[in-house]
Structure formats: structure tokens, C-alpha cells
Amino acid sequence: MFEHFSLAPPDSILGLNAAFEKDPRAQKLNLTVGVFKDDAGQTPILESVQLAQAKIFQQQKTKGYLPIEGGKDFIDQINRLVLGSEFDYGRVATAHTPGGTGALRVGADTLAKVLPAGRFWVSNPTWANHNAVFQAAGFEVLSYRYLNAAKTGLDFAGMLEQLSQQGRPGDVVCLHACCHNPTGIDPTLEQWREISDLLAKKKMLPFVDFAYQGFGDGLQEDAKPISILMRDHSELVICGSLSKNFGLYSERVGALMMISESPRSTDAVLSQIRSSIRCNYSNPPRHGEAIVATILSDAELAPKWRSEVDQMRSRIHSMRNALIQGMEARGKNFGFLADQKGMFSYTGLNPMQADWLMNQKGIYIVGTGRINVAGLTTSSMDRVCDAIAEACAV
Ligand code: LMR
């Protein structure tokens, strides 16, 4: 029967990454997948992570299974990091999931049990994997307007208009808490208040993808949209990723948080999360979880990690500014990038220009025009600016 399989298309992000690995050109540059790189073009293991690993190797006694939802230390720490210290943790059912993608899928699978034939709204554009994940969980996926016609800013009025006219009670709305992927364009806090208010009035459920905490304005600042949503919504889903802010990409550490109106529902919600996990990957991997829990509970490692997040954010910021200046020096106005936040910038380049950059210059960007700003380095900047300026004329 296997002869009936046809070839699936390559993934629009990880497929390009694989093509990059195979490219024999010495001058190639990878600006596709969202991975932080230092100015030498390496994805380092954070110092706080290295120290935590040394501690774990000394102290860890077992590789036995973890609880289905992950260990208590991790869950307590992650609740505090994302929800702040004032929150009533009795209302949240939290699970360690393999990466942010794991959180999205387990969250959607769990919601599907109470929302059969449910509808999931995603921004247009959104992270390339959102549609597939929510569809796989059985949802109909619809998209709401997000980008303005010039593709340089938020179409806030269009977003509100569409959700208000077409949204229905019980619809789920995927929102990016910060550092919108792929555009880097975030609503202001005032706009968040309006979004939150509209969804509450329409009885739509916010489902927050929080993959870049710390990469926008700061660890606490980036969680502000979640506080706004929590004020208006008694129920909320949050999918966090620790891949980026801890640099733990391949350790697969994420967290699903489902907040209920009252602690009375939490046990039932957690039991449903557990059953979604059990029939999928059974229970989570230990090592990455141990790293995160060790760092966040250690009086020396936690501040060290926070300052490493600050350093990553400021490097990305300086690369974005250098790109804007480099383009300006070549007579191109890319000033709109200054308002974008996080790892990605949406350059406005089209798929043909992206192909041209890959084929002619060995510079890999996603076909939507998204570049990983964190992949730029001081030494590659001129080459990239020259190539983009040339691509603009293609
Ligand atoms: C990205 O958008 O590049 C990252 O979230 C990595 C991925 O899995 O796509």
C-alpha cells in the first residue's frame, strides 16, 4: 500500500533550512528558520544553560518517566514567568509540552473535545505551521486581516471589522502575544485592549501563541497583552515556547496553559490535557525541562539568564537598525522595519525575489519575504544589503 503515498511538499521554513544545509556554496547565508545567532553566526548554548546542565549532571538521579503534564518545579516556575506572581494559580492547568508547537497541538486537541466542528481564526499572514496544526486537531481554520495594503503595518481596523462581523461565539482566535511571526508587527497596548474587549463581547476564546517572550521589549513587558486579556476573559489558552528565550531549540521545551473561570474546573481541564498528551507522545522529555526549572529556581542563574535574554534582544535590535541604515545608504527606504519587533522582519520582498536571493546570492529567506534578523551579522550586513537592493530591482 505504501506505493500510494505521494510526495508531501517540503515545509516552507524547515524545508528551506534543509536545502540550505545541502547548498555547497561557501558564501551561503541562512535567514530562514527563527534561530538566534551571535555575531559570529553561531547559535550558542547560553552560559546559564551550561551552568544548569553541570548542576543537573551532578544531581540528577534518574531518567524515569515524568508525570504526563511534566514536573511540578517546571510548572510552578513557568506559571510565574508567564502569568506573573499575582495570579491565582489554582485557575490554570499547565503542562510541559515538546516545544511551543507541542503546546499548540495539545491545546487544540484538548479544545476540540468541547468544540467539535469548531472554528479557529489565525492572522493573515501567520506562522506557516498554524493552519496545519489547528486543522490536524479538527478545526476549520479562517484568517483575519492583519497587514495593511503596503505590508508595512497593522490593518487594525480591518482586523477588528472582520472579527466583529464574521466572528461567532465559541470561535477560537489565535493571537501572537509579541513579536508577531512572520511580520514582527505587534498591536500597541491600547489596540490590545480593544482586541480583548471585542473578543470578550463576541464571546470568542483567545488562544495566545507566546513563543518569543523577552525578544520584543523585555520578559515582563512582553507579557502585558496577556494581563490585558486576563482582565476581560475568564478563560484563556496560552502556548509558550522556551526554545528561543532559553536557546533550547532541540530540547523541545514549551508549555500549555489553560486558564479556567474558577479553580473548580482546573482538575477536569488538566485531566483532558493529560489524555490528549497520553495518546500522542505519552509524557514529556526530561532534560530541557530540568534546565529551565533549574535556572528559574536558582538565585544566581535566574538573573544571569535574564541578562542573556536582554543581550539577545539588543543584538537583534542593533542588526535591525544596521539593516535599515544599510538599505538607506543604498537609496532604499526600509524605515518601516524599525517598528517591527522580535526575531523576524517582513521585508516586503516577494517569492520571486526570495528565490532570486537564494539562487543568485546564496541568501536564504522565507518566500513570504520574512527574514530572521537574528541571523544577520556585522560581517554579512553589507553583502545582504547589496543583495536586497539588487533583488528589489528584479
Ligand atoms: C520559525 O518560525 O522559523 C520557527 O518558529 C521555527 C519553526 O519551527 O518554524
Coordinates of C-alpha atoms and ligand atoms in Angstrom, one line a residue:
M1 CA 0.0 0.0 0.0
F2 CA 2.9 2.4 0.5
E3 CA 3.1 2.9 -3.2
H4 CA 0.0 5.0 -2.8
F5 CA 1.9 7.7 -0.9
S6 CA 2.6 10.8 -2.9
L7 CA 5.4 13.1 -2.1
A8 CA 4.4 15.8 0.5
P9 CA 5.6 19.3 -0.3
P10 CA 8.6 20.5 1.7
D11 CA 7.9 22.6 4.8
S12 CA 8.0 26.3 3.9
I13 CA 10.5 27.1 6.7
L14 CA 12.3 23.9 7.7
G15 CA 12.4 22.7 4.1
L16 CA 14.4 25.7 3.2
N17 CA 16.6 25.1 6.1
A18 CA 17.3 21.6 4.8
A19 CA 18.0 22.9 1.3
F20 CA 20.5 25.4 2.9
E21 CA 22.4 22.6 4.6
K22 CA 22.8 20.9 1.2
D23 CA 24.0 24.0 -0.6
P24 CA 27.7 23.7 -1.3
R25 CA 28.4 27.4 -1.7
A26 CA 30.9 28.8 0.9
Q27 CA 29.2 32.3 1.0
K28 CA 25.7 31.0 1.7
L29 CA 23.7 32.7 4.5
N30 CA 20.7 31.3 6.2
L31 CA 18.0 33.8 7.2
T32 CA 15.1 31.4 7.2
V33 CA 14.3 29.5 10.4
G34 CA 13.9 31.5 13.6
V35 CA 17.1 30.7 15.5
F36 CA 19.2 33.2 17.4
K37 CA 22.8 33.6 16.2
D38 CA 25.6 35.6 17.7
D39 CA 27.7 38.0 15.7
A40 CA 30.0 35.1 14.7
G41 CA 26.9 33.4 13.1
Q42 CA 26.7 30.6 15.8
T43 CA 23.7 29.6 17.8
P44 CA 25.4 29.4 21.3
I45 CA 24.4 27.4 24.3
L46 CA 23.6 30.2 26.9
E47 CA 26.0 30.3 29.8
S48 CA 23.1 30.0 32.3
V49 CA 22.1 26.8 30.4
Q50 CA 25.7 25.4 30.5
L51 CA 25.8 26.0 34.3
A52 CA 22.4 24.5 34.8
Q53 CA 23.4 21.4 32.9
A54 CA 26.5 21.0 35.0
K55 CA 24.3 21.1 38.1
I56 CA 21.9 18.6 36.6
F57 CA 24.6 16.2 35.7
Q58 CA 25.9 16.2 39.3
Q59 CA 22.5 16.0 41.0
Q60 CA 20.2 14.0 38.7
K61 CA 19.4 10.5 40.0
T62 CA 17.0 9.1 37.5
K63 CA 15.8 9.2 33.9
G64 CA 12.4 7.7 34.9
Y65 CA 9.2 9.0 33.4
L66 CA 7.9 12.4 34.3
P67 CA 4.2 12.9 35.1
I68 CA 2.2 13.3 31.9
E69 CA 1.9 17.0 32.4
G70 CA 5.6 17.4 33.4
G71 CA 7.3 18.1 36.7
K72 CA 5.9 20.4 39.4
D73 CA 9.1 22.6 39.7
F74 CA 8.9 23.4 36.0
I75 CA 5.2 24.1 36.1
D76 CA 5.4 26.4 39.1
Q77 CA 8.3 28.3 37.5
I78 CA 6.7 28.7 34.2
N79 CA 3.4 29.8 35.7
R80 CA 5.3 32.6 37.5
L81 CA 7.3 33.6 34.4
V82 CA 4.2 33.9 32.1
L83 CA 1.4 34.8 34.4
G84 CA 3.3 36.9 37.0
S85 CA 3.3 36.4 40.8
E86 CA -0.2 37.9 41.5
F87 CA -2.1 35.3 39.6
D88 CA -4.4 32.7 41.2
Y89 CA -2.5 29.6 40.0
G90 CA -5.5 27.3 41.1
R91 CA -7.2 28.5 37.9
V92 CA -4.6 27.3 35.5
A93 CA -3.9 23.8 34.1
T94 CA -0.3 23.8 32.9
A95 CA 1.6 21.1 31.1
H96 CA 5.2 20.9 29.7
T97 CA 4.9 20.2 26.0
P98 CA 7.6 19.4 23.5
G99 CA 8.2 22.9 22.3
G100 CA 5.6 25.7 21.5
T101 CA 4.3 23.6 18.6
G102 CA 3.5 20.8 21.1
A103 CA 1.6 23.3 23.2
L104 CA -0.4 24.5 20.2
R105 CA -1.3 21.0 19.2
V106 CA -2.1 19.6 22.6
G107 CA -4.1 22.8 23.3
A108 CA -6.1 22.5 20.1
D109 CA -6.6 18.7 20.6
T110 CA -8.0 19.4 24.1
L111 CA -10.2 22.3 22.9
A112 CA -11.6 20.1 20.1
K113 CA -13.2 17.9 22.8
V114 CA -15.5 20.7 23.8
L115 CA -15.6 22.4 20.4
P116 CA -16.3 19.7 17.8
A117 CA -16.5 21.3 14.4
G118 CA -15.0 24.5 16.0
R119 CA -13.5 27.4 14.1
F120 CA -10.0 28.8 14.6
W121 CA -9.1 32.3 13.4
V122 CA -5.5 33.0 12.5
S123 CA -3.9 36.2 11.3
N124 CA -3.2 36.7 7.6
P125 CA -0.3 36.1 7.5
T126 CA 0.6 33.8 10.4
W127 CA 3.3 31.3 11.3
A128 CA 3.4 28.9 8.4
N129 CA 2.5 25.9 10.7
H130 CA -0.5 27.3 12.5
N131 CA -3.0 26.3 9.8
A132 CA -1.8 22.7 9.6
V133 CA -1.7 22.2 13.4
F134 CA -5.2 23.5 14.0
Q135 CA -6.6 21.7 11.0
A136 CA -5.0 18.5 12.2
A137 CA -6.8 18.9 15.5
G138 CA -10.1 19.0 13.5
F139 CA -10.8 22.8 13.4
E140 CA -11.9 24.8 10.4
V141 CA -9.2 27.5 10.0
L142 CA -10.2 31.0 9.0
S143 CA -8.0 34.0 8.7
Y144 CA -8.5 37.6 9.8
R145 CA -6.9 40.7 8.2
Y146 CA -3.7 41.7 9.8
L147 CA -1.4 43.5 7.4
N148 CA -2.1 46.9 5.7
A149 CA -2.0 47.1 1.9
A150 CA 1.6 48.4 1.9
K151 CA 2.5 45.3 4.0
T152 CA 4.4 47.6 6.4
G153 CA 1.9 48.0 9.3
L154 CA -1.1 46.6 11.1
D155 CA -4.5 46.8 9.4
F156 CA -6.1 47.2 12.8
A157 CA -9.4 48.5 11.6
G158 CA -9.6 45.6 9.1
M159 CA -8.8 43.1 11.8
L160 CA -11.5 44.4 14.2
E161 CA -14.0 44.7 11.4
Q162 CA -13.6 41.2 10.2
L163 CA -13.6 39.6 13.6
S164 CA -16.6 41.6 14.7
Q165 CA -18.6 40.9 11.5
Q166 CA -17.7 37.3 11.0
G167 CA -16.7 36.0 14.5
R168 CA -19.1 33.8 16.3
P169 CA -19.4 32.9 20.0
G170 CA -17.2 29.9 20.7
D171 CA -14.8 30.7 17.9
V172 CA -11.1 30.5 18.9
V173 CA -8.8 33.3 18.0
C174 CA -5.1 32.8 17.7
L175 CA -3.1 35.9 18.8
H176 CA 0.7 36.3 18.9
A177 CA 1.4 37.9 22.3
C178 CA 4.6 39.6 21.0
C179 CA 7.0 39.6 18.0
H180 CA 4.3 38.5 15.5
N181 CA 5.6 35.7 13.3
P182 CA 6.2 36.3 10.4
T183 CA 5.7 40.1 10.3
G184 CA 7.2 41.4 13.6
I185 CA 4.3 43.8 13.6
D186 CA 2.5 43.9 17.0
P187 CA -0.6 45.8 18.2
T188 CA 0.0 48.6 20.7
L189 CA -1.2 48.0 24.2
E190 CA -4.2 50.3 23.5
Q191 CA -5.0 48.2 20.5
W192 CA -4.7 45.1 22.6
R193 CA -7.3 46.5 24.9
E194 CA -9.7 46.9 22.0
I195 CA -9.0 43.4 20.7
S196 CA -9.5 41.9 24.1
D197 CA -12.7 43.9 24.6
L198 CA -14.1 42.8 21.2
L199 CA -13.4 39.2 21.7
A200 CA -15.0 39.3 25.2
K201 CA -18.1 40.9 23.7
K202 CA -18.3 38.4 21.0
K203 CA -17.6 35.5 23.4
M204 CA -14.6 34.4 21.4
L205 CA -11.8 32.5 23.1
P206 CA -8.3 34.0 22.9
F207 CA -5.6 31.4 22.2
V208 CA -2.3 33.1 22.6
D209 CA 0.9 31.9 20.9
F210 CA 3.7 33.2 23.2
A211 CA 6.9 32.0 21.5
Y212 CA 9.1 35.0 21.9
Q213 CA 8.8 36.2 25.5
G214 CA 11.8 38.6 26.1
F215 CA 12.6 39.2 22.4
G216 CA 10.2 42.2 22.0
D217 CA 10.5 44.7 24.8
G218 CA 11.5 42.6 27.8
L219 CA 10.4 39.5 29.7
Q220 CA 7.7 41.3 31.7
E221 CA 6.8 43.9 29.1
D222 CA 6.1 41.2 26.5
A223 CA 3.6 39.5 28.9
K224 CA 1.5 42.7 29.1
P225 CA -1.0 41.7 26.4
I226 CA -1.7 38.5 28.4
S227 CA -2.5 40.6 31.5
I228 CA -4.9 42.7 29.3
L229 CA -6.6 39.6 28.0
M230 CA -6.9 38.2 31.6
R231 CA -8.7 41.2 32.7
D232 CA -11.5 40.7 30.2
H233 CA -11.5 36.9 29.8
S234 CA -12.2 34.4 32.5
E235 CA -11.0 31.6 30.1
L236 CA -7.8 31.8 28.1
V237 CA -5.3 29.5 26.4
I238 CA -1.6 30.3 26.3
C239 CA 1.1 28.4 24.4
G240 CA 4.6 29.3 25.5
S241 CA 7.9 28.3 24.0
L242 CA 11.2 28.2 25.8
S243 CA 13.1 27.4 22.5
K244 CA 14.0 30.9 21.8
N245 CA 14.5 32.7 25.1
F246 CA 16.5 29.8 26.6
G247 CA 18.1 28.8 23.2
L248 CA 16.8 25.3 23.8
Y249 CA 15.5 24.7 20.3
S250 CA 16.3 21.0 20.0
E251 CA 15.5 20.2 23.6
R252 CA 11.8 20.8 22.9
V253 CA 10.5 22.8 25.8
G254 CA 7.2 24.5 25.7
A255 CA 4.2 25.0 28.0
L256 CA 0.4 24.8 27.5
M257 CA -1.6 26.9 30.0
M258 CA -5.4 26.6 30.0
I259 CA -7.0 29.2 32.4
S260 CA -10.5 28.5 33.7
E261 CA -13.0 30.8 35.2
S262 CA -12.7 29.1 38.6
P263 CA -10.3 26.6 40.2
R264 CA -13.3 24.1 40.2
S265 CA -12.7 23.4 36.5
T266 CA -9.0 23.1 36.7
D267 CA -8.8 19.4 37.6
A268 CA -11.1 18.4 34.8
V269 CA -9.2 20.6 32.3
L270 CA -5.9 19.1 33.4
S271 CA -7.2 15.6 33.1
Q272 CA -8.3 16.3 29.5
I273 CA -4.9 17.8 28.7
R274 CA -3.3 14.6 30.1
S275 CA -5.5 12.4 28.0
S276 CA -4.6 14.4 24.9
I277 CA -0.9 14.0 25.7
R278 CA -1.1 10.3 26.6
C279 CA -2.4 9.2 23.3
N280 CA 0.2 11.3 21.5
Y281 CA 3.7 11.3 23.0
S282 CA 2.7 9.9 26.4
N283 CA 4.8 12.2 28.6
P284 CA 7.4 15.0 28.1
P285 CA 11.2 14.8 27.7
R286 CA 13.2 15.5 30.9
H287 CA 16.4 17.3 30.0
G288 CA 15.1 20.7 28.7
E289 CA 12.5 20.9 31.4
A290 CA 15.2 20.3 34.1
I291 CA 17.3 23.1 32.6
V292 CA 14.5 25.6 32.6
A293 CA 13.4 24.7 36.1
T294 CA 16.9 24.7 37.4
I295 CA 17.7 28.2 36.0
L296 CA 14.4 29.8 37.1
S297 CA 14.7 28.5 40.7
D298 CA 18.3 29.4 41.2
A299 CA 19.2 32.8 42.7
E300 CA 22.3 33.2 40.6
L301 CA 21.3 31.5 37.3
A302 CA 17.9 33.3 37.0
P303 CA 19.4 36.8 36.8
K304 CA 22.2 35.6 34.6
W305 CA 19.6 34.1 32.2
R306 CA 17.5 37.3 32.3
S307 CA 20.6 39.3 31.3
E308 CA 21.4 36.9 28.5
V309 CA 17.8 37.4 27.2
D310 CA 18.4 41.2 27.3
Q311 CA 21.7 40.7 25.3
M312 CA 20.0 38.6 22.6
R313 CA 17.2 41.2 22.3
S314 CA 19.6 44.1 22.0
R315 CA 21.7 42.3 19.4
I316 CA 18.6 41.7 17.3
H317 CA 17.7 45.3 17.7
S318 CA 21.1 46.5 16.5
M319 CA 21.0 44.2 13.5
R320 CA 17.6 45.5 12.5
N321 CA 18.9 49.1 12.8
A322 CA 22.0 48.3 10.8
L323 CA 19.9 46.7 8.1
I324 CA 17.7 49.9 7.9
Q325 CA 20.8 52.1 7.7
G326 CA 22.5 49.8 5.1
M327 CA 19.4 50.0 2.9
E328 CA 19.1 53.7 3.3
A329 CA 22.8 54.1 2.2
R330 CA 21.7 52.2 -1.0
G331 CA 18.8 54.6 -1.6
K332 CA 16.1 52.2 -0.3
N333 CA 13.7 53.2 2.5
F334 CA 13.2 50.3 4.9
G335 CA 12.4 52.6 7.8
F336 CA 9.2 50.6 8.4
L337 CA 11.3 47.8 9.8
A338 CA 12.0 50.0 12.9
D339 CA 8.5 49.4 14.2
Q340 CA 8.8 45.6 13.9
K341 CA 9.8 43.6 16.9
G342 CA 11.5 40.3 17.6
M343 CA 13.4 37.8 15.5
F344 CA 11.7 38.5 12.2
S345 CA 11.3 41.3 9.8
Y346 CA 8.9 41.3 7.0
T347 CA 10.8 42.9 4.1
G348 CA 8.1 43.2 1.5
L349 CA 10.2 41.0 -0.8
N350 CA 8.1 38.7 -2.9
P351 CA 8.5 34.9 -3.5
M352 CA 10.3 35.6 -6.8
Q353 CA 12.8 37.9 -5.2
A354 CA 13.3 35.4 -2.4
D355 CA 14.1 32.7 -5.0
W356 CA 16.4 35.1 -6.7
L357 CA 18.3 35.8 -3.5
M358 CA 18.7 32.1 -2.9
N359 CA 19.7 31.1 -6.4
Q360 CA 21.9 34.1 -7.3
K361 CA 23.3 35.1 -3.9
G362 CA 23.1 32.0 -1.7
I363 CA 21.0 34.1 0.8
Y364 CA 18.1 32.1 2.0
I365 CA 14.9 33.9 3.2
V366 CA 11.3 32.6 3.6
G367 CA 9.2 33.0 0.4
T368 CA 6.9 35.4 2.2
G369 CA 9.7 37.9 2.5
R370 CA 10.4 37.1 6.1
I371 CA 14.0 37.3 7.3
N372 CA 15.4 36.1 10.5
V373 CA 17.1 39.4 11.7
A374 CA 18.9 37.4 14.4
G375 CA 20.8 35.5 11.6
L376 CA 22.4 38.8 10.3
T377 CA 25.9 39.5 11.4
T378 CA 28.2 42.6 11.2
S379 CA 30.3 40.9 8.6
S380 CA 27.4 39.8 6.4
M381 CA 25.5 43.0 6.6
D382 CA 26.9 44.8 3.5
R383 CA 26.5 41.7 1.4
V384 CA 22.9 41.3 2.4
C385 CA 22.1 44.9 1.9
D386 CA 23.7 44.9 -1.6
A387 CA 21.8 41.7 -2.5
I388 CA 18.4 43.0 -1.2
A389 CA 18.9 46.3 -3.1
E390 CA 19.6 44.3 -6.2
A391 CA 16.6 42.0 -5.6
C392 CA 14.3 45.0 -5.3
A393 CA 15.0 45.7 -9.0
V394 CA 14.2 42.0 -10.0
Ligands
LMR1 C1 10.2 29.8 12.7 O1 9.1 30.4 12.5 O2 11.2 29.9 12.0 C2 10.3 29.0 14.0 O3 9.2 29.1 14.8 C3 10.8 27.6 13.8 C4 9.8 26.7 13.1 O4 9.6 25.7 13.6 O5 9.2 27.1 12.1

